[in-house]
């Protein structure tokens, strides 16, 4: 009927490969796609095979390349894909490639860490400026406060900054200011009232625009608060409550002059951080653009290298541990091409290449015809 309607006649062959040339020979066989390997180590676990260390090294390279691809996509850099499929890298280039990728990963992580730290500092300074701007109006308001204990004189119709009556009782007025998430305001106020027993005055104001959280990067609505309290013990309780509700607490200036100096210093630092952050982002983009040029071919090379070591783990060693024995299924019509691929792989390993006579250690032997089965 012809080969168009019938499968190829297959033969089971044994390959005898030198340990030093096995990698290159399997690389050539993989590119040609001539054979299918049989596992000669079925009773051996994957952790006890000969080339398990090389497989783990390939997995480490895959992890590094996945991290590079993730950072490249996050930076919206186009990832060029080559039309050709590069072969597995030679063994003499594997260590060099591994060192380059590890060095690139360390550099990227360091630059990214510095960028995130600069960005977090910038967001915190921006929050501080908003807090100073909003709390500036709080001290001008008159608040009514009725203490719980009778020995405390009432503070009705007195300014927030007028606390001479509290000084007579030996209490010290303190302030805690910062920002809190919009959804936690009600619970935060109730907790302050229950724990501090009414010896606090809380003032809120909602920010006009949402700000990005320095910790999570989420854009949310914030409330600026100013808490005035009497006594150090109450102050410790207030600060613990602020920590429990993940408030962003910032120092509160005591005088208008101090407020103005802090505001001027914040503006200068914000401008400097913008400049440094832009330079860091430009450098990071340059590194990612350079990495994007070769990351596609590196991914394919590492996958092929890992596949080669998986096939080598299916081979068995002879008694001298200098020769690998593999069993493969191959079409009878491709036996000549199989022998040529093995010779090509052994010559590629030899540098400089020796005459063809020096490659005689590679043998191919077809098993008895009775074991041949159709594909």
Coordinates of C-alpha atoms in Angstrom, one line a residue:
X1 CA 0.0 0.0 0.0
X2 CA 2.9 2.3 0.5
X3 CA 4.1 4.5 3.5
X4 CA 1.3 6.9 3.0
X5 CA -1.2 4.4 4.4
X6 CA 1.0 2.3 6.7
X7 CA 3.2 3.3 9.7
X8 CA 6.9 3.2 9.4
X9 CA 8.7 0.0 10.4
X10 CA 10.4 0.6 13.7
X11 CA 13.5 -0.9 15.3
X12 CA 14.7 -0.8 18.8
X13 CA 18.4 0.3 18.9
X14 CA 21.0 0.6 21.6
X15 CA 23.3 3.7 21.7
X16 CA 26.7 3.6 23.3
X17 CA 27.8 7.1 24.1
X18 CA 30.9 8.5 25.8
X19 CA 30.1 10.4 29.0
X20 CA 31.7 13.5 27.6
X21 CA 29.9 13.5 24.2
X22 CA 26.5 12.3 25.4
X23 CA 25.1 15.8 25.9
X24 CA 26.1 17.0 22.4
X25 CA 24.9 13.9 20.8
X26 CA 21.4 14.1 22.4
X27 CA 21.3 17.8 21.5
X28 CA 21.7 16.9 17.8
X29 CA 19.2 14.0 18.1
X30 CA 16.7 16.3 19.7
X31 CA 17.0 18.9 16.8
X32 CA 16.4 16.1 14.2
X33 CA 13.6 14.4 16.1
X34 CA 14.6 10.9 15.0
X35 CA 14.2 8.7 18.0
X36 CA 12.1 8.0 21.1
X37 CA 13.9 7.1 24.3
X38 CA 13.1 4.2 26.6
X39 CA 13.5 4.6 30.4
X40 CA 16.1 2.2 31.6
X41 CA 15.9 3.4 35.2
X42 CA 12.2 2.9 36.0
X43 CA 13.1 1.5 39.4
X44 CA 15.2 4.5 40.3
X45 CA 13.5 7.6 41.8
X46 CA 13.9 10.9 40.2
X47 CA 16.0 12.2 43.1
X48 CA 18.5 9.4 42.8
X49 CA 19.4 9.6 39.1
X50 CA 22.7 10.7 37.8
X51 CA 21.9 14.1 36.4
X52 CA 19.5 15.4 39.0
X53 CA 21.8 18.2 39.9
X54 CA 21.9 19.4 36.3
X55 CA 18.1 19.3 36.1
X56 CA 17.9 21.5 39.3
X57 CA 20.3 23.9 37.7
X58 CA 18.1 24.2 34.7
X59 CA 15.1 24.8 36.9
X60 CA 17.0 27.6 38.7
X61 CA 17.7 29.2 35.3
X62 CA 14.0 28.8 34.4
X63 CA 13.1 30.6 37.6
X64 CA 15.5 33.5 36.8
X65 CA 14.2 33.8 33.2
X66 CA 10.5 33.8 34.5
X67 CA 11.4 36.6 36.8
X68 CA 13.0 38.6 34.0
X69 CA 10.0 38.1 31.7
X70 CA 7.7 39.2 34.6
X71 CA 9.7 42.4 35.1
X72 CA 9.8 43.1 31.4
X73 CA 6.1 42.7 31.0
X74 CA 5.5 44.9 34.1
X75 CA 7.6 47.6 32.5
X76 CA 5.5 47.3 29.2
X77 CA 8.6 46.6 27.2
X78 CA 7.9 44.6 24.0
X79 CA 9.3 41.1 24.1
X80 CA 10.8 40.2 20.7
X81 CA 10.2 36.6 19.7
X82 CA 12.7 35.1 17.3
X83 CA 11.5 33.1 14.3
X84 CA 14.1 30.4 14.6
X85 CA 14.5 28.0 17.4
X86 CA 18.1 28.1 18.8
X87 CA 19.8 24.8 19.8
X88 CA 20.7 23.9 23.3
X89 CA 23.8 25.8 24.5
X90 CA 27.1 23.9 24.5
X91 CA 28.4 22.7 27.9
X92 CA 31.3 25.2 27.8
X93 CA 28.8 28.1 27.6
X94 CA 26.3 26.9 30.2
X95 CA 28.3 28.2 33.2
X96 CA 28.9 31.6 31.5
X97 CA 25.2 31.9 30.7
X98 CA 24.3 31.0 34.3
X99 CA 26.7 33.6 35.7
X100 CA 25.3 36.3 33.4
X101 CA 21.7 35.5 34.4
X102 CA 22.4 35.4 38.1
X103 CA 24.3 38.7 37.9
X104 CA 21.4 40.3 36.0
X105 CA 18.9 39.0 38.5
X106 CA 20.9 40.4 41.5
X107 CA 21.2 43.8 39.7
X108 CA 17.5 43.9 38.8
X109 CA 16.4 43.0 42.3
X110 CA 18.7 45.6 43.9
X111 CA 17.5 48.4 41.5
X112 CA 13.9 47.4 41.9
X113 CA 14.3 47.4 45.7
X114 CA 15.8 50.9 45.6
X115 CA 13.0 52.1 43.4
X116 CA 10.3 50.8 45.7
X117 CA 12.0 52.3 48.7
X118 CA 12.3 55.7 47.0
X119 CA 8.7 55.5 45.9
X120 CA 7.5 54.6 49.4
X121 CA 9.5 57.5 50.9
X122 CA 8.0 59.8 48.3
X123 CA 4.4 58.7 49.1
X124 CA 5.0 59.1 52.8
X125 CA 6.3 62.7 52.3
X126 CA 3.3 63.5 50.2
X127 CA 1.0 62.2 52.9
X128 CA 2.9 64.3 55.5
X129 CA 2.3 67.5 53.4
X130 CA -1.4 66.7 53.2
X131 CA -1.6 66.1 56.9
X132 CA 0.1 69.4 57.7
X133 CA -2.2 71.3 55.3
X134 CA -5.4 69.9 56.7
X135 CA -4.4 69.9 60.4
X136 CA -3.5 73.6 60.1
X137 CA -7.2 74.4 60.3
X138 CA -7.9 72.2 63.3
X139 CA -6.2 74.3 65.9
X140 CA -8.3 77.3 64.9
X141 CA -11.5 75.6 65.8
X142 CA -13.3 75.7 69.2
X143 CA -14.3 72.3 70.5
X144 CA -16.6 71.4 73.3
X145 CA -15.4 68.7 75.6
X146 CA -17.1 67.4 78.7
X147 CA -14.8 65.2 80.8
X148 CA -16.0 62.0 82.5
X149 CA -14.7 62.7 86.0
X150 CA -16.2 65.4 88.2
X151 CA -12.8 66.6 89.5
X152 CA -11.9 67.7 86.0
X153 CA -13.3 71.2 85.3
X154 CA -15.5 71.6 82.2
X155 CA -13.8 72.9 79.1
X156 CA -16.9 74.2 77.4
X157 CA -16.4 77.3 75.1
X158 CA -12.6 77.0 75.5
X159 CA -10.1 76.8 72.6
X160 CA -8.3 73.5 72.0
X161 CA -5.0 75.2 72.7
X162 CA -6.2 76.8 75.9
X163 CA -5.4 74.1 78.4
X164 CA -4.4 76.1 81.5
X165 CA -7.0 74.3 83.5
X166 CA -5.5 71.0 82.7
X167 CA -2.0 72.3 83.6
X168 CA -3.3 73.1 87.0
X169 CA -4.1 69.5 87.5
X170 CA -0.7 68.4 86.4
X171 CA -1.8 66.9 83.1
X172 CA 0.2 67.3 80.0
X173 CA -1.5 67.9 76.7
X174 CA -0.2 66.0 73.7
X175 CA -1.1 65.4 70.0
X176 CA -1.1 62.5 67.7
X177 CA -1.8 63.2 64.0
X178 CA -1.8 61.1 60.8
X179 CA -4.0 59.4 58.2
X180 CA -6.4 56.5 58.5
X181 CA -8.3 54.5 55.9
X182 CA -11.8 55.7 55.3
X183 CA -13.4 52.4 56.2
X184 CA -11.8 52.3 59.7
X185 CA -12.8 55.7 60.9
X186 CA -16.0 54.7 62.8
X187 CA -14.4 51.7 64.6
X188 CA -11.3 53.8 65.3
X189 CA -13.2 56.5 67.0
X190 CA -15.2 54.0 69.1
X191 CA -12.1 52.3 70.3
X192 CA -10.5 55.5 71.3
X193 CA -13.6 56.5 73.4
X194 CA -13.8 53.1 75.1
X195 CA -10.1 52.7 75.9
X196 CA -9.3 56.3 76.8
X197 CA -12.5 56.9 78.7
X198 CA -13.2 60.2 77.0
X199 CA -9.9 61.9 77.7
X200 CA -9.2 62.5 74.0
X201 CA -10.5 64.9 71.5
X202 CA -10.6 63.6 67.9
X203 CA -10.9 65.8 64.8
X204 CA -11.3 64.4 61.3
X205 CA -11.2 65.8 57.8
X206 CA -11.5 63.9 54.5
X207 CA -8.8 64.4 51.9
X208 CA -10.0 65.8 48.6
X209 CA -8.3 63.2 46.5
X210 CA -7.4 59.6 47.1
X211 CA -3.8 58.7 47.7
X212 CA -1.8 55.6 47.1
X213 CA -0.9 53.5 50.1
X214 CA 2.9 53.3 50.5
X215 CA 2.7 49.7 51.8
X216 CA 0.2 48.1 49.4
X217 CA 0.2 50.5 46.4
X218 CA -3.6 50.6 46.5
X219 CA -5.3 53.9 45.8
X220 CA -7.8 54.6 48.6
X221 CA -9.6 57.4 50.3
X222 CA -8.0 58.8 53.5
X223 CA -9.1 60.8 56.5
X224 CA -6.7 63.1 58.3
X225 CA -7.1 63.0 62.1
X226 CA -5.7 65.0 65.0
X227 CA -6.0 63.5 68.5
X228 CA -5.4 65.6 71.6
X229 CA -5.0 63.8 74.9
X230 CA -3.9 64.5 78.5
X231 CA -1.3 62.5 80.2
X232 CA 1.5 60.1 79.1
X233 CA -0.5 56.9 79.8
X234 CA -3.3 58.0 77.6
X235 CA -0.8 58.9 75.0
X236 CA 0.7 55.4 75.0
X237 CA -2.8 53.9 74.6
X238 CA -3.6 56.3 71.7
X239 CA -0.4 55.3 69.9
X240 CA -1.1 51.6 70.3
X241 CA -4.6 52.0 69.0
X242 CA -3.2 53.8 65.9
X243 CA -0.8 50.9 65.3
X244 CA -3.6 48.4 65.6
X245 CA -5.6 50.2 62.9
X246 CA -2.6 50.7 60.7
X247 CA -2.7 54.4 60.8
X248 CA 0.1 56.4 59.2
X249 CA 1.2 58.6 62.1
X250 CA 3.4 61.6 61.5
X251 CA 5.0 64.2 63.9
X252 CA 2.8 67.1 64.8
X253 CA 4.5 70.6 64.9
X254 CA 4.0 72.5 68.1
X255 CA 4.3 76.0 66.6
X256 CA 3.4 77.7 63.3
X257 CA 7.1 78.5 62.7
X258 CA 8.0 74.8 63.1
X259 CA 5.2 73.9 60.8
X260 CA 6.5 76.3 58.1
X261 CA 10.0 74.9 58.4
X262 CA 8.8 71.3 58.1
X263 CA 6.7 72.2 55.1
X264 CA 9.7 73.8 53.3
X265 CA 11.9 70.9 54.1
X266 CA 9.3 68.4 52.8
X267 CA 8.9 70.3 49.5
X268 CA 12.7 70.2 48.9
X269 CA 13.0 66.5 49.7
X270 CA 10.0 65.7 47.5
X271 CA 11.6 67.4 44.5
X272 CA 14.9 65.6 45.1
X273 CA 13.1 62.3 45.4
X274 CA 11.3 62.9 42.1
X275 CA 14.6 63.5 40.4
X276 CA 16.3 60.4 41.8
X277 CA 13.3 58.2 41.2
X278 CA 13.1 59.3 37.5
X279 CA 16.8 58.4 37.0
X280 CA 16.4 55.1 38.7
X281 CA 13.4 54.2 36.5
X282 CA 15.3 55.2 33.4
X283 CA 18.3 53.0 34.4
X284 CA 15.9 50.1 35.2
X285 CA 14.3 50.4 31.8
X286 CA 17.6 50.3 30.0
X287 CA 18.6 47.1 31.8
X288 CA 15.2 45.5 31.0
X289 CA 15.4 46.5 27.4
X290 CA 18.8 44.9 27.0
X291 CA 17.6 41.8 28.7
X292 CA 14.6 41.6 26.5
X293 CA 16.7 41.2 23.4
X294 CA 17.9 37.7 24.4
X295 CA 15.5 36.4 26.9
X296 CA 13.3 34.6 24.3
X297 CA 16.2 32.6 23.0
X298 CA 17.5 31.9 26.5
X299 CA 14.1 30.4 27.5
X300 CA 14.2 28.0 24.6
X301 CA 17.8 27.0 25.2
X302 CA 17.2 26.3 28.9
X303 CA 14.1 24.2 28.0
X304 CA 16.1 22.1 25.5
X305 CA 19.0 21.7 27.9
X306 CA 16.6 20.5 30.6
X307 CA 15.0 18.0 28.2
X308 CA 18.5 16.7 27.3
X309 CA 19.2 16.0 31.0
X310 CA 15.9 14.3 31.4
X311 CA 16.8 11.9 28.5
X312 CA 20.2 11.3 30.0
X313 CA 18.5 10.3 33.3
X314 CA 16.8 7.6 31.3
X315 CA 20.1 6.1 30.2
X316 CA 22.2 3.5 32.2
X317 CA 25.9 3.4 32.8
X318 CA 28.2 0.5 32.0
X319 CA 30.4 -1.1 34.7
X320 CA 33.2 1.5 34.1
X321 CA 30.8 4.5 34.4
X322 CA 32.5 6.0 31.3
X323 CA 29.9 5.0 28.8
X324 CA 26.1 5.6 28.7
X325 CA 23.8 3.1 27.2
X326 CA 20.5 4.2 25.8
X327 CA 17.6 2.3 24.1
X328 CA 15.6 4.2 21.5
X329 CA 12.9 3.5 19.0
X330 CA 13.8 4.6 15.5
X331 CA 12.4 4.1 12.0
X332 CA 14.5 1.7 10.0
X333 CA 14.8 4.1 7.2
X334 CA 16.4 6.7 9.5
X335 CA 19.2 4.5 11.0
X336 CA 21.7 6.0 8.7
X337 CA 20.6 9.5 9.6
X338 CA 20.8 8.5 13.3
X339 CA 24.4 7.4 12.9
X340 CA 25.3 10.6 11.2
X341 CA 23.7 12.7 14.0
X342 CA 25.7 10.8 16.6
X343 CA 28.9 11.4 14.7
X344 CA 28.0 15.1 14.3
X345 CA 27.5 15.4 18.0
X346 CA 30.8 13.8 18.9
X347 CA 32.7 16.0 16.5
X348 CA 31.0 19.1 17.9
X349 CA 32.2 18.2 21.4
X350 CA 35.9 17.7 20.2
X351 CA 37.8 20.9 20.0
X352 CA 39.7 21.0 17.7
X353 CA 37.8 18.3 15.8
X354 CA 39.7 15.1 15.2
X355 CA 39.5 12.9 12.1
X356 CA 36.4 10.7 11.8
X357 CA 38.5 7.8 13.0
X358 CA 38.6 9.3 16.5
X359 CA 34.8 9.0 16.8
X360 CA 34.7 5.2 16.8
X361 CA 33.7 5.0 20.5
X362 CA 30.1 5.7 19.4
X363 CA 28.3 2.5 18.5
X364 CA 24.8 1.8 17.2
X365 CA 23.5 -1.8 17.3
X366 CA 20.0 -2.8 16.1
X367 CA 18.3 -5.4 18.4
X368 CA 17.1 -8.6 16.9
X369 CA 14.3 -8.3 14.3
X370 CA 11.9 -10.3 16.5
X371 CA 11.7 -7.3 18.9
X372 CA 10.8 -4.8 16.2
X373 CA 7.3 -3.6 16.4
X374 CA 5.3 -1.1 14.3
X375 CA 4.9 2.4 15.5

